[in-house]
Short mmCIF file of C-alpha atoms in Angstrom, two decimals:
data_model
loop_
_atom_site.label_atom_id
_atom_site.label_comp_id
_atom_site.label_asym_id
_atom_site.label_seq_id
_atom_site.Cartn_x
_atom_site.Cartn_y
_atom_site.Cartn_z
CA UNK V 65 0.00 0.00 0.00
CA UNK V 66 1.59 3.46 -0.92
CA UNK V 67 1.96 6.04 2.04
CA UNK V 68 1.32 9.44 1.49
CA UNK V 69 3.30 11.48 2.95
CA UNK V 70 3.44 15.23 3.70
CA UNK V 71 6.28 16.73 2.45
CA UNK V 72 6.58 20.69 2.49
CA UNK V 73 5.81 21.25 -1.17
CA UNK V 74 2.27 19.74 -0.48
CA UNK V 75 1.81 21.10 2.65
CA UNK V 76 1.97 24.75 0.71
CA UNK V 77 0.15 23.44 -1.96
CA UNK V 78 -2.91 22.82 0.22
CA UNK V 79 -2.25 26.39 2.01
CA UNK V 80 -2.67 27.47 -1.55
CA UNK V 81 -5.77 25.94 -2.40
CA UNK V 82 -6.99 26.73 0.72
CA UNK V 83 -6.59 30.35 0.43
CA UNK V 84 -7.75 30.00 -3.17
CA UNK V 85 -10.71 28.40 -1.47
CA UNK V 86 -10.96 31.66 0.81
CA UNK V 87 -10.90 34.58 -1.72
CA UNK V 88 -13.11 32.63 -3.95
CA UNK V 89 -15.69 32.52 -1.04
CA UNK V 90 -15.11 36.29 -0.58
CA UNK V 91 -15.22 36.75 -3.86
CA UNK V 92 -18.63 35.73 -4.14
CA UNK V 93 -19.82 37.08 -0.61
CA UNK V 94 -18.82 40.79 -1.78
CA UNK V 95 -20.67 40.72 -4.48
CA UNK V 96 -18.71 39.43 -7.25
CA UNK V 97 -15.01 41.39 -6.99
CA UNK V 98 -13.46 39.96 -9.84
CA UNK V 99 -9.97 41.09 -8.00
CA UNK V 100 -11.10 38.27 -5.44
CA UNK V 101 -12.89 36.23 -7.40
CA UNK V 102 -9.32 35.91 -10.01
CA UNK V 103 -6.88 36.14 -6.88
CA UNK V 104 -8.75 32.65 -5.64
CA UNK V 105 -8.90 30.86 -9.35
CA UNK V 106 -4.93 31.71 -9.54
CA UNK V 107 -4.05 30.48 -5.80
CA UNK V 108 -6.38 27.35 -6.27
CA UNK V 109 -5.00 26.54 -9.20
CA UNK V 110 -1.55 26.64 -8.31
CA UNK V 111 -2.42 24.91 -4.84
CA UNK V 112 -3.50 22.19 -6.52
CA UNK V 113 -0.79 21.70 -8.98
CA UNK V 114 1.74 21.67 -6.17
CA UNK V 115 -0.06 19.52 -3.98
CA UNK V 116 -0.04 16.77 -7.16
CA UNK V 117 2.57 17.52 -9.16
CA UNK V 118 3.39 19.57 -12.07
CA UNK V 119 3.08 15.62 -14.33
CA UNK V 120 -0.10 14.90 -12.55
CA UNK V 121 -1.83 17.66 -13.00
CA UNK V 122 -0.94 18.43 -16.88
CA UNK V 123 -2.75 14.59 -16.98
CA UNK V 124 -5.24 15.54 -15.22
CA UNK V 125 -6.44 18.38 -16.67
CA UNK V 126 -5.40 17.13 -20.38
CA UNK V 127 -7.36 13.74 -19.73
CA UNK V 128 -9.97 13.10 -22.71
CA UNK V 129 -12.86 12.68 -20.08
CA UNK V 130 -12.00 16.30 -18.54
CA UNK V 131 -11.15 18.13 -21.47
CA UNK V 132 -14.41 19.83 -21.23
CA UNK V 133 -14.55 20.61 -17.78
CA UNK V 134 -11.01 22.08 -18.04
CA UNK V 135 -12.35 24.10 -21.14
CA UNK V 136 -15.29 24.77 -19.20
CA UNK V 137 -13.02 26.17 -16.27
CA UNK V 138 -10.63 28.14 -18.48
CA UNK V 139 -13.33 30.22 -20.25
CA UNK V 140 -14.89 30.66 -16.85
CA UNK V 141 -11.52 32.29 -15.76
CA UNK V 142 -11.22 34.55 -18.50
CA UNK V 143 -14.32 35.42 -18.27
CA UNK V 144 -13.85 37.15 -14.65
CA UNK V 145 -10.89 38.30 -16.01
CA UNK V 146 -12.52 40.38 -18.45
CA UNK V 147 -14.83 41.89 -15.96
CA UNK V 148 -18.13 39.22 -16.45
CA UNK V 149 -17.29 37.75 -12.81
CA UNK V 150 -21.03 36.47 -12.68
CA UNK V 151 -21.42 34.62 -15.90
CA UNK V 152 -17.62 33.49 -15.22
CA UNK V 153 -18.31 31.93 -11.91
CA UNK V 154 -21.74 29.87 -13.54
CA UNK V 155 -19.08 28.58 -16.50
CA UNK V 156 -16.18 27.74 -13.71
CA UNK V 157 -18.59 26.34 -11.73
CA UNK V 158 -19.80 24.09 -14.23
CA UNK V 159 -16.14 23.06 -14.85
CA UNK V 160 -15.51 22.22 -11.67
CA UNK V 161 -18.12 20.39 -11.33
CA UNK V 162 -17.39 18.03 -14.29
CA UNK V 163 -13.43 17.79 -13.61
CA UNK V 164 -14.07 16.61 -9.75
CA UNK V 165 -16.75 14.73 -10.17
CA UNK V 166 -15.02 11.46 -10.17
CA UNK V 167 -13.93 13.27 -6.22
CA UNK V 168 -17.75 12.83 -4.89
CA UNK V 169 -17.71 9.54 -3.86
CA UNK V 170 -14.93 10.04 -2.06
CA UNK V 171 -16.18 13.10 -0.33
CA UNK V 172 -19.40 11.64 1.13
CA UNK V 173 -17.37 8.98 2.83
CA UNK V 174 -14.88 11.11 4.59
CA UNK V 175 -18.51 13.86 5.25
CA UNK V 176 -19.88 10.86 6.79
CA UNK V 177 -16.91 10.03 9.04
CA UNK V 178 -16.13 13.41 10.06
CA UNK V 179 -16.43 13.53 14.04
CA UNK V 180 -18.99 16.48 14.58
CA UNK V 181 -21.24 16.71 11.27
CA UNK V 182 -20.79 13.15 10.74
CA UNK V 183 -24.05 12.29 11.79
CA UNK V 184 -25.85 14.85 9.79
CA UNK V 185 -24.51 12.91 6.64
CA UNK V 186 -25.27 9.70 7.88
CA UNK V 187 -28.95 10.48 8.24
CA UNK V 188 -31.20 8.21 6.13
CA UNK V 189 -32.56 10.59 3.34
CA UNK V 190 -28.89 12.55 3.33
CA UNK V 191 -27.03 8.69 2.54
CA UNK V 192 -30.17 7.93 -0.15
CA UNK V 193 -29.09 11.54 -1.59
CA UNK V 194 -25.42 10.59 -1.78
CA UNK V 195 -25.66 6.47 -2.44
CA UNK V 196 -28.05 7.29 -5.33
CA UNK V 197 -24.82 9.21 -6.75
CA UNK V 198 -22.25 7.55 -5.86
CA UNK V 199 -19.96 5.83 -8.62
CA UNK V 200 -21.33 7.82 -11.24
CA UNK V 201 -19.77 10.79 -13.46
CA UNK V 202 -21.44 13.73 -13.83
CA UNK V 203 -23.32 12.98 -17.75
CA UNK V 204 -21.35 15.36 -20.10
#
């Protein structure tokens, strides 16, 4: 079983996503700043490519199943770039959605094991919710 271990350059790549997290979330809470709003896409996106590699992430993104979602996300960016923050969020969103949507699965399980909401996830019509999607890609 591989180990995965913590070394600095992912422990500042999930600072990075974090905070890209963070001024995304502000972003959107003062009413669409694009400064924000392009400050978080930058810092998550970066976050993320150090936290998996440089290799990874190029195959990630460049993977024939997320093409679209990466298009989707890159049009979304330069669209709060150019000052359409709103209608740039929807697109990224959309993106996002179809790139991590093999993550879902995943994220239920550790939601449902995590120590203080744990038990709102684990409440029969919240598990129907997430069993009815789990294993499945978003339909693209």
């Amino acid at each position: 079983m591989m180990s995965f271990e913590m070394n600095d350059r992912k422990k500042i790549g999930l600072g990075l996503t974090g905070f890209g997290v963070f001024f995304s979330f502000l972003g959107i809470i003062f009413f669409f700043d694009k400064g924000l709003l392009a400050m978080g896409n930058i810092l998550f996106f970066s976050g993320v490519t150090l936290t998996i590699g440089l290799k990874s992430s190029a195959q990630f993104f460049m993977k024939r199943s997320n093409f679209k979602g990466t298009i989707s996300f890159g049009v979304g960016f330069f669209l709060v770039i150019i000052g359409w923050p709103i209608l740039g969020m929807i697109v990224e969103a959309y993106g996002f959605v179809v790139l991590f949507s093999g993550f879902w699965p995943t994220l239920a399980v550790f939601l449902q094991k995590m120590p203080i909401i744990g038990w709102l996830f684990q409440q029969p019509f919240v598990r129907a919710f997430f069993d009815r999607y789990r294993g499945k890609r978003v339909p693209v």
